[in-house]
Amino acid sequence: MANELTKYLDSANLPSIDGGALANALVDAADDASSGGSSGVDYLSFSGKTGRYSLGRNQDEIDPDQLYLVEPHTFIGGWVCWKNSKPIDRIEWSVLKAKEQAIDIDDLEDHGPYRESVGEGWQQLLGFGLIGMDAVFSQVKFSSTSKSGRNSIGDLMKEIGIRSASAEPDMPLIYFGETSFESNGQTNYKPVLSVEAWVSRGSAAAYLAGELNEDQLIAGDKPKKKRARKKT
């Protein structure tokens, strides 16, 4: 498929889905969110005009110190069609299956006419699922259609791929920030995905099971091996 999303798959070299409990939980969460299910997953969006993050139906601000665990298997690509400042159509697929599922821009339904001067029409999308490092392990889905937002997500994907290929811990613990830049004489903002630590899948699963605390997870502690029962 000749579009930019395919290159993200090739360059990231993300691992195939292994059916682990953590992967399944977040893959299902991302699927429910994209299909409009009521799984308790909150959408997180970012405004390039204001530099503000908005979470859930109430458009709440997020805590800048809140850490989130990223599940590499939930990265998605797709398209969003904007019209009258609202998304009127959306198509998504797993980045892991982009070669089979990605749709070329020429094959998208035409909802025009569009006012291209204000950004109407189909725009590329990248996103992923996260778990909040809070008391309830809140499930969140973050996506972006802006070029700067997609670049931030793509950079994180590539780093995950590099670490995965080197058998290093490849699950990032991130927090969301922003930075400003000038474009056409105006101040705009782009999201910054800052990595606090890289953790292994085993350690992440142990944290979610209550076997490691947050400080231990960030420090890179490994879950204790369970002793085998003596045969009688």
Backbone as numpy.savetxt, mean C-alpha at the origin, in Angstrom:
# Nx Ny Nz CAx CAy CAz Cx Cy Cz
1.84 -6.50 -21.24 0.99 -5.31 -21.24 1.88 -4.08 -21.24
1.74 -3.26 -22.24 2.65 -2.13 -22.41 2.16 -0.92 -21.63
2.38 -0.93 -20.32 2.13 0.27 -19.54 3.07 0.30 -18.36
3.08 1.44 -17.64 4.06 1.63 -16.57 3.91 0.65 -15.43
2.69 0.15 -15.22 2.48 -0.72 -14.07 3.23 -2.03 -14.21
3.42 -2.52 -15.44 4.14 -3.76 -15.64 5.59 -3.62 -15.20
6.17 -2.45 -15.44 7.58 -2.27 -15.06 7.75 -2.32 -13.55
6.72 -1.90 -12.80 6.81 -1.97 -11.35 6.90 -3.43 -10.91
6.15 -4.30 -11.54 6.20 -5.71 -11.20 7.57 -6.28 -11.49
8.12 -5.97 -12.67 9.41 -6.52 -13.06 10.53 -6.00 -12.17
10.51 -4.71 -11.84 11.61 -4.13 -11.08 11.53 -4.48 -9.60
10.31 -4.65 -9.07 10.17 -4.93 -7.65 10.53 -6.37 -7.32
10.27 -7.31 -8.25 10.57 -8.72 -8.01 9.94 -9.20 -6.71
8.67 -8.88 -6.52 7.98 -9.23 -5.29 7.79 -10.73 -5.19
7.75 -11.28 -3.96 7.58 -12.72 -3.79 6.17 -13.15 -4.15
6.04 -14.43 -4.53 4.71 -14.96 -4.82 3.96 -15.19 -3.52
2.62 -15.19 -3.60 1.80 -15.36 -2.41 2.01 -16.75 -1.84
2.32 -16.84 -0.54 2.66 -18.13 0.05 1.53 -18.71 0.88
0.40 -18.04 0.96 -0.73 -18.60 1.69 -0.64 -18.46 3.19
0.37 -17.71 3.70 0.49 -17.53 5.14 -0.68 -16.76 5.71
-0.89 -16.92 7.00 -2.05 -16.30 7.64 -2.00 -14.78 7.52
-0.83 -14.19 7.69 -0.72 -12.73 7.62 -1.00 -12.25 6.20
-0.44 -12.94 5.22 -0.68 -12.55 3.84 -2.16 -12.68 3.49
-2.77 -13.78 3.87 -4.18 -13.99 3.55 -5.06 -12.92 4.16
-4.77 -12.54 5.39 -5.60 -11.56 6.09 -5.60 -10.23 5.36
-4.42 -9.78 4.93 -4.35 -8.48 4.29 -4.76 -8.53 2.83
-4.51 -9.64 2.15 -5.00 -9.76 0.78 -6.51 -9.72 0.77
-7.15 -10.44 1.70 -8.60 -10.42 1.80 -9.09 -9.02 2.13
-8.37 -8.33 3.02 -8.77 -6.98 3.41 -8.73 -6.04 2.21
-7.67 -6.13 1.41 -7.56 -5.28 0.24 -8.66 -5.59 -0.77
-8.95 -6.88 -0.95 -10.01 -7.26 -1.88 -11.36 -6.72 -1.42
-11.65 -6.85 -0.11 -12.92 -6.35 0.42 -13.04 -4.85 0.23
-11.94 -4.14 0.46 -11.98 -2.68 0.34 -12.22 -2.26 -1.10
-11.57 -2.94 -2.04 -11.72 -2.54 -3.44 -13.09 -2.92 -3.99
-13.73 -3.92 -3.39 -15.03 -4.35 -3.89 -16.18 -3.73 -3.11
-15.87 -2.86 -2.15 -16.91 -2.18 -1.40 -17.44 -2.98 -0.24
-16.70 -4.00 0.19 -17.15 -4.82 1.30 -17.10 -4.07 2.61
-17.74 -4.62 3.63 -17.79 -3.96 4.94 -16.90 -4.69 5.92
-15.61 -4.80 5.59 -14.68 -5.58 6.40 -14.02 -4.75 7.48
-14.32 -3.46 7.56 -13.66 -2.62 8.54 -12.37 -2.02 8.04
-12.08 -2.17 6.75 -10.89 -1.58 6.16 -11.16 -0.11 5.83
-10.26 0.78 6.24 -10.41 2.21 5.98 -9.49 2.64 4.84
-10.03 3.44 3.93 -9.22 4.02 2.87 -8.44 5.21 3.43
-7.17 5.31 3.02 -6.34 6.46 3.35 -5.95 7.16 2.06
-6.23 8.45 1.96 -5.89 9.22 0.77 -5.02 10.41 1.15
-4.38 10.99 0.13 -3.49 12.13 0.35 -3.80 13.21 -0.68
-3.87 14.46 -0.23 -4.12 15.59 -1.11 -2.82 16.28 -1.47
-2.52 16.33 -2.77 -1.32 17.02 -3.21 -1.43 18.52 -3.12
-2.66 19.02 -2.95 -2.86 20.47 -2.86 -2.69 20.99 -1.44
-3.11 20.17 -0.45 -3.06 20.62 0.94 -2.00 19.91 1.78
-1.50 18.76 1.29 -0.54 17.98 2.06 -1.18 17.24 3.21
-2.50 17.03 3.14 -3.24 16.41 4.24 -3.65 14.98 3.88
-3.50 14.08 4.87 -4.01 12.72 4.75 -5.44 12.67 5.30
-6.28 11.86 4.67 -7.66 11.69 5.13 -7.95 10.21 5.25
-8.47 9.81 6.42 -8.69 8.40 6.71 -10.16 8.10 6.93
-10.68 7.12 6.19 -12.04 6.63 6.42 -13.12 7.56 5.93
-14.36 7.18 6.22 -15.52 7.96 5.75 -15.56 9.36 6.34
-15.03 9.50 7.56 -15.07 10.81 8.22 -13.90 11.71 7.83
-13.02 11.19 6.96 -11.88 11.98 6.49 -11.02 12.47 7.66
-10.80 11.59 8.62 -10.03 11.95 9.80 -8.55 12.17 9.46
-7.91 13.05 10.21 -6.47 13.20 10.10 -5.80 12.00 10.76
-4.59 11.70 10.34 -3.87 10.58 10.94 -2.79 11.10 11.89
-2.44 10.27 12.84 -1.36 10.59 13.77 -0.04 10.44 13.03
0.76 11.50 12.91 2.02 11.40 12.17 3.02 10.44 12.80
2.81 10.07 14.06 3.71 9.14 14.74 3.20 7.70 14.70
2.03 7.49 14.07 1.46 6.15 13.99 2.25 5.28 13.02
2.68 4.12 13.48 3.40 3.19 12.62 2.42 2.21 11.98
2.75 1.79 10.76 1.94 0.83 10.02 2.84 -0.27 9.46
2.33 -1.48 9.50 3.04 -2.62 8.93 2.53 -2.87 7.51
3.45 -2.88 6.54 3.09 -3.07 5.14 3.20 -4.54 4.77
2.15 -5.07 4.15 2.17 -6.44 3.64 2.49 -6.39 2.13
3.67 -6.89 1.73 4.06 -6.80 0.31 3.09 -7.45 -0.66
2.36 -8.46 -0.22 1.45 -9.17 -1.13 0.21 -8.38 -1.49
-0.01 -7.23 -0.87 -1.25 -6.49 -1.13 -1.07 -5.34 -2.10
0.10 -5.16 -2.68 0.28 -4.06 -3.62 -0.65 -4.23 -4.82
-1.28 -3.14 -5.19 -2.21 -3.15 -6.32 -1.84 -2.08 -7.34
-2.21 -2.35 -8.59 -2.14 -1.35 -9.64 -3.54 -1.15 -10.18
-3.71 -0.16 -11.03 -5.03 0.03 -11.60 -5.21 1.40 -12.22
-6.47 1.75 -12.38 -6.86 3.03 -12.96 -8.05 3.60 -12.19
-8.10 4.92 -12.09 -9.25 5.62 -11.52 -9.68 6.69 -12.51
-10.98 6.77 -12.76 -11.50 7.81 -13.66 -12.10 8.93 -12.83
-11.58 10.15 -13.03 -12.04 11.33 -12.30 -12.91 12.20 -13.20
-14.01 12.69 -12.61 -14.88 13.62 -13.32 -15.64 14.45 -12.29
-15.70 15.74 -12.50 -16.35 16.65 -11.55 -15.77 16.49 -10.14
-14.44 16.34 -10.09 -13.69 16.23 -8.83 -14.03 14.97 -8.02
-14.61 13.96 -8.67 -14.97 12.72 -7.98 -14.53 11.52 -8.82
-14.13 10.42 -8.13 -13.85 9.18 -8.87 -15.15 8.51 -9.29
-15.33 8.30 -10.59 -16.58 7.71 -11.07 -16.41 6.27 -11.54
-15.17 5.81 -11.66 -14.92 4.42 -12.06 -13.53 4.03 -11.55
-13.37 2.76 -11.25 -12.11 2.28 -10.70 -11.88 0.84 -11.13
-10.66 0.54 -11.53 -10.27 -0.81 -11.90 -8.95 -1.12 -11.19
-8.90 -2.25 -10.49 -7.70 -2.61 -9.73 -7.33 -4.06 -9.98
-6.04 -4.36 -9.77 -5.55 -5.75 -9.84 -4.33 -5.88 -8.95
-4.03 -7.12 -8.58 -2.82 -7.39 -7.81 -1.60 -7.14 -8.67
-0.62 -6.42 -8.14 0.62 -6.18 -8.88 1.32 -7.50 -9.18
1.15 -8.49 -8.31 1.75 -9.79 -8.52 1.20 -10.48 -9.77
0.00 -10.07 -10.20 -0.63 -10.69 -11.35 -0.85 -9.68 -12.49
-0.04 -8.63 -12.51 -0.25 -7.56 -13.47 -0.13 -8.04 -14.91
0.78 -8.96 -15.17 0.97 -9.42 -16.54 -0.27 -10.10 -17.09
-1.05 -10.74 -16.20 -2.26 -11.41 -16.64 -3.50 -10.53 -16.54
-3.52 -9.60 -15.57 -4.76 -8.90 -15.25 -4.77 -7.42 -15.64
-3.60 -6.80 -15.87 -3.55 -5.36 -16.13 -4.30 -5.01 -17.41
-4.94 -3.86 -17.40 -5.73 -3.37 -18.54 -5.05 -2.13 -19.11
-4.89 -2.12 -20.43 -4.26 -0.99 -21.10 -5.23 0.18 -21.15
-4.68 1.38 -21.15 -5.52 2.59 -21.15 -6.45 2.63 -22.37
-6.01 2.06 -23.48 -6.85 2.08 -24.68 -8.08 1.18 -24.55
-8.08 0.28 -23.57 -9.19 -0.64 -23.38 -10.16 -0.19 -22.28
-9.94 0.99 -21.70 -10.80 1.50 -20.65 -12.05 2.15 -21.23
-13.15 2.08 -20.47 -14.39 2.69 -20.92 -14.26 4.22 -20.96
-14.79 4.80 -22.00 -14.73 6.25 -22.15 -15.93 6.89 -21.45
-15.63 7.67 -20.39 -16.68 8.38 -19.66 -16.70 9.87 -20.02
-16.04 10.24 -21.12 -15.91 11.63 -21.50 -17.25 12.26 -21.91
-17.21 13.58 -22.17 -15.99 14.39 -22.34 -15.33 14.74 -21.00
-13.99 14.92 -21.05 -13.22 15.26 -19.87 -12.65 16.67 -19.97
-12.52 17.28 -18.82 -11.81 18.56 -18.75 -10.37 18.25 -18.34
-9.53 17.99 -19.31 -8.17 17.56 -19.03 -7.37 18.63 -18.30
-7.77 19.89 -18.45 -7.04 20.97 -17.79 -7.14 20.90 -16.27
-8.17 20.20 -15.74 -8.33 20.06 -14.30 -8.13 18.60 -13.86
-7.52 17.80 -14.73 -7.15 16.44 -14.35 -8.23 15.39 -14.49
-9.28 15.68 -15.26 -10.32 14.68 -15.44 -9.85 13.58 -16.40
-10.50 12.43 -16.27 -10.16 11.28 -17.11 -9.52 10.18 -16.30
-9.02 9.17 -17.00 -8.40 8.01 -16.34 -6.99 8.35 -15.89
-6.66 7.97 -14.64 -5.33 8.15 -14.09 -4.84 6.84 -13.48
-3.56 6.58 -13.62 -2.98 5.36 -13.05 -3.03 5.39 -11.53
-3.09 4.20 -10.96 -3.18 4.06 -9.51 -2.19 3.01 -9.03
-1.59 3.26 -7.89 -0.83 2.27 -7.13 -1.28 2.33 -5.68
-1.26 1.20 -5.00 -1.69 1.19 -3.60 -1.24 -0.08 -2.90
-1.56 -0.15 -1.60 -1.18 -1.33 -0.82 -1.97 -1.34 0.49
-1.95 -2.49 1.15 -2.63 -2.66 2.43 -1.67 -2.58 3.60
-2.18 -2.11 4.74 -1.36 -1.95 5.94 -2.14 -2.38 7.17
-1.40 -2.66 8.23 -1.99 -2.89 9.54 -1.44 -1.84 10.50
-2.32 -1.11 11.17 -1.90 -0.11 12.14 -1.34 -0.75 13.39
-0.24 -0.21 13.87 0.38 -0.72 15.09 -0.32 -0.10 16.30
-1.61 -0.38 16.40 -2.40 0.17 17.50 -3.09 -0.97 18.23
-3.93 -0.63 19.17 -4.53 -1.64 20.04 -5.45 -2.59 19.29
-6.04 -2.13 18.20 -7.01 -2.96 17.48 -6.47 -3.47 16.14
-5.19 -3.20 15.84 -4.60 -3.61 14.56 -5.49 -3.16 13.40
-5.75 -1.88 13.32 -6.64 -1.33 12.29 -6.10 -1.65 10.90
-7.01 -1.97 9.99 -6.65 -2.31 8.62 -6.91 -1.11 7.72
-5.91 -0.78 6.91 -5.93 0.43 6.10 -5.49 0.09 4.68
-6.06 0.81 3.72 -5.64 0.69 2.33 -5.28 2.08 1.82
-4.02 2.25 1.39 -3.55 3.53 0.87 -3.30 3.41 -0.63
-3.76 4.40 -1.39 -3.51 4.41 -2.82 -3.35 5.85 -3.30
-2.74 5.99 -4.48 -2.52 7.33 -5.02 -2.56 7.27 -6.55
-3.11 8.33 -7.16 -3.10 8.46 -8.61 -2.15 9.55 -9.09
-1.59 10.32 -8.17 -0.67 11.39 -8.59 0.68 10.78 -8.95
1.41 11.44 -9.84 2.72 10.93 -10.25 3.66 10.84 -9.07
3.67 11.87 -8.21 4.58 11.87 -7.07 4.20 10.78 -6.07
2.88 10.57 -5.89 2.42 9.52 -4.98 2.78 8.15 -5.50
2.58 7.91 -6.80 2.93 6.62 -7.39 4.43 6.38 -7.30
5.21 7.44 -7.47 6.66 7.28 -7.37 7.07 6.86 -5.96
6.43 7.45 -4.94 6.74 7.08 -3.55 6.40 5.61 -3.30
5.25 5.19 -3.78 4.85 3.79 -3.61 5.76 2.87 -4.41
6.08 3.27 -5.65 6.95 2.46 -6.47 8.34 2.29 -5.88
8.88 3.35 -5.27 10.19 3.26 -4.62 10.16 2.25 -3.48
9.06 2.25 -2.71 8.94 1.29 -1.61 8.85 -0.13 -2.15
8.11 -0.33 -3.23 8.00 -1.65 -3.85 9.36 -2.16 -4.30
10.14 -1.29 -4.92 11.46 -1.70 -5.41 12.37 -2.12 -4.26
12.33 -1.36 -3.17 13.17 -1.69 -2.01 12.75 -3.03 -1.41
11.45 -3.26 -1.35 10.96 -4.56 -0.86 11.48 -5.68 -1.74
11.42 -5.47 -3.07 11.90 -6.50 -3.99 13.37 -6.79 -3.82
14.17 -5.75 -3.68 15.61 -5.92 -3.49 15.89 -6.71 -2.23
15.22 -6.36 -1.13 15.45 -7.04 0.14 14.96 -8.48 0.08
13.85 -8.70 -0.59 13.32 -10.05 -0.71 14.28 -10.94 -1.49
14.82 -10.40 -2.59 15.75 -11.17 -3.40 17.04 -11.51 -2.64
17.38 -10.68 -1.65 18.59 -10.90 -0.86 18.30 -11.65 0.43
17.06 -12.13 0.57 16.64 -12.89 1.76 16.79 -12.06 3.03
16.60 -10.75 2.93 16.60 -9.86 4.09 15.15 -9.63 4.54
14.96 -9.18 5.79 13.60 -8.81 6.21 12.99 -7.83 5.22
11.78 -8.13 4.72 11.23 -7.33 3.63 9.86 -6.74 3.92
9.46 -6.73 5.20 8.19 -6.10 5.57 8.50 -4.78 6.27
8.21 -3.64 5.65 8.55 -2.37 6.26 7.51 -1.90 7.28
8.01 -1.32 8.36 7.19 -0.57 9.30 7.35 0.90 8.92
6.24 1.54 8.52 6.36 2.90 8.00 5.47 3.87 8.77
5.78 5.14 8.64 4.85 6.18 9.03 4.73 7.16 7.88
3.60 7.85 7.82 3.29 8.72 6.69 3.69 10.17 6.98
4.40 10.75 6.05 4.76 12.15 6.15 4.50 12.84 4.81
4.97 14.05 4.67 4.80 14.77 3.42 5.93 15.78 3.24
6.11 16.20 2.00 7.09 17.24 1.70 6.52 18.10 0.59
6.94 19.35 0.54 6.41 20.28 -0.47 7.40 20.46 -1.62
6.87 20.85 -2.77 7.70 21.16 -3.92 6.97 22.19 -4.78
7.72 22.92 -5.60 7.15 23.94 -6.45 6.90 23.38 -7.85
5.72 23.68 -8.41 5.39 23.25 -9.76 4.53 24.33 -10.43
5.03 24.86 -11.53 4.31 25.92 -12.26 3.97 27.10 -11.35
4.91 27.45 -10.47 4.73 28.60 -9.60 3.82 28.36 -8.41
3.37 27.09 -8.21 2.49 26.77 -7.09 3.16 25.75 -6.16
2.79 25.83 -4.89 3.29 24.87 -3.91 2.40 23.63 -3.89
2.99 22.49 -4.13 2.29 21.21 -4.06 2.96 20.33 -3.03
2.32 19.19 -2.74 2.84 18.28 -1.74 2.85 16.86 -2.28
3.77 16.07 -1.77 3.80 14.65 -2.11 3.98 13.82 -0.84
3.41 12.61 -0.85 3.52 11.78 0.35 4.93 11.22 0.52
5.33 11.08 1.75 6.63 10.48 2.09 6.36 9.25 2.94
6.84 8.10 2.49 6.66 6.84 3.22 7.98 6.52 3.89
8.09 6.89 5.16 9.35 6.74 5.89 9.39 5.40 6.59
10.46 4.64 6.34 10.61 3.31 6.93 11.30 3.43 8.29
10.62 3.00 9.34 11.20 2.98 10.68 12.06 1.74 10.88
11.62 0.61 10.32 12.36 -0.64 10.49 11.87 -1.64 9.45
12.73 -2.61 9.15 12.36 -3.73 8.29 12.27 -4.98 9.16
11.17 -5.72 9.04 10.96 -6.88 9.90 10.69 -8.10 9.04
10.95 -9.26 9.63 10.68 -10.51 8.92 9.22 -10.90 9.07
8.77 -11.77 8.20 7.38 -12.23 8.27 7.12 -12.98 9.58
8.10 -13.76 10.02 7.93 -14.50 11.27 7.78 -13.58 12.46
8.60 -12.51 12.49 8.52 -11.56 13.60 7.21 -10.79 13.56
6.76 -10.42 12.36 5.48 -9.71 12.23 4.33 -10.57 12.72
4.34 -11.85 12.36 3.29 -12.75 12.80 3.33 -12.91 14.32
4.54 -12.97 14.89 4.67 -13.10 16.35 4.16 -11.85 17.05
4.40 -10.68 16.47 3.87 -9.44 17.05 2.35 -9.44 17.05
1.76 -9.82 15.93 0.30 -9.83 15.84 -0.32 -10.87 16.77
0.46 -11.90 17.08 -0.02 -12.94 18.00 0.24 -12.60 19.46
0.88 -11.44 19.70 1.16 -11.01 21.07 2.42 -11.62 21.66
3.25 -12.23 20.83 4.46 -12.88 21.33 5.65 -11.93 21.35
5.55 -10.80 20.63 6.56 -9.74 20.66 5.84 -8.41 20.85
6.48 -7.47 21.57 5.89 -6.14 21.66 6.49 -5.25 20.56
5.99 -4.02 20.47 6.40 -3.15 19.38 7.89 -2.84 19.42
8.43 -2.58 20.60 9.86 -2.29 20.72 10.70 -3.48 20.27
10.29 -4.68 20.64 11.02 -5.88 20.23 10.96 -6.08 18.72
9.79 -5.79 18.13 9.64 -5.93 16.69 10.56 -4.96 15.96
10.57 -3.70 16.39 11.41 -2.69 15.76 12.89 -3.02 15.93
13.24 -3.58 17.08 14.64 -3.92 17.36 15.11 -5.14 16.57
14.20 -5.84 15.93 14.58 -6.99 15.13 14.61 -8.29 15.89
13.98 -8.32 17.07 13.94 -9.57 17.84 13.17 -10.63 17.07
13.58 -11.86 17.23 12.90 -12.98 16.59 12.02 -13.70 17.60
10.93 -14.28 17.14 10.07 -15.03 18.07 10.80 -16.22 18.64
10.51 -16.52 19.89 11.14 -17.66 20.52 10.62 -18.96 19.92
11.54 -19.89 19.72 11.13 -21.19 19.20 10.43 -21.98 20.30
9.34 -22.60 19.91 8.60 -23.40 20.86 9.31 -24.73 21.10
9.41 -25.08 22.37 10.07 -26.32 22.70 9.21 -27.52 22.31
9.87 -28.49 21.76 9.15 -29.71 21.38 8.82 -30.51 22.63
7.63 -31.07 22.64 7.22 -31.88 23.78 7.98 -33.20 23.82
8.38 -33.58 25.02 9.07 -34.83 25.16 8.12 -36.00 24.99
8.56 -36.97 24.25 7.73 -38.14 24.05 7.73 -39.01 25.30
6.55 -39.49 25.66 6.45 -40.32 26.85 6.38 -41.80 26.48
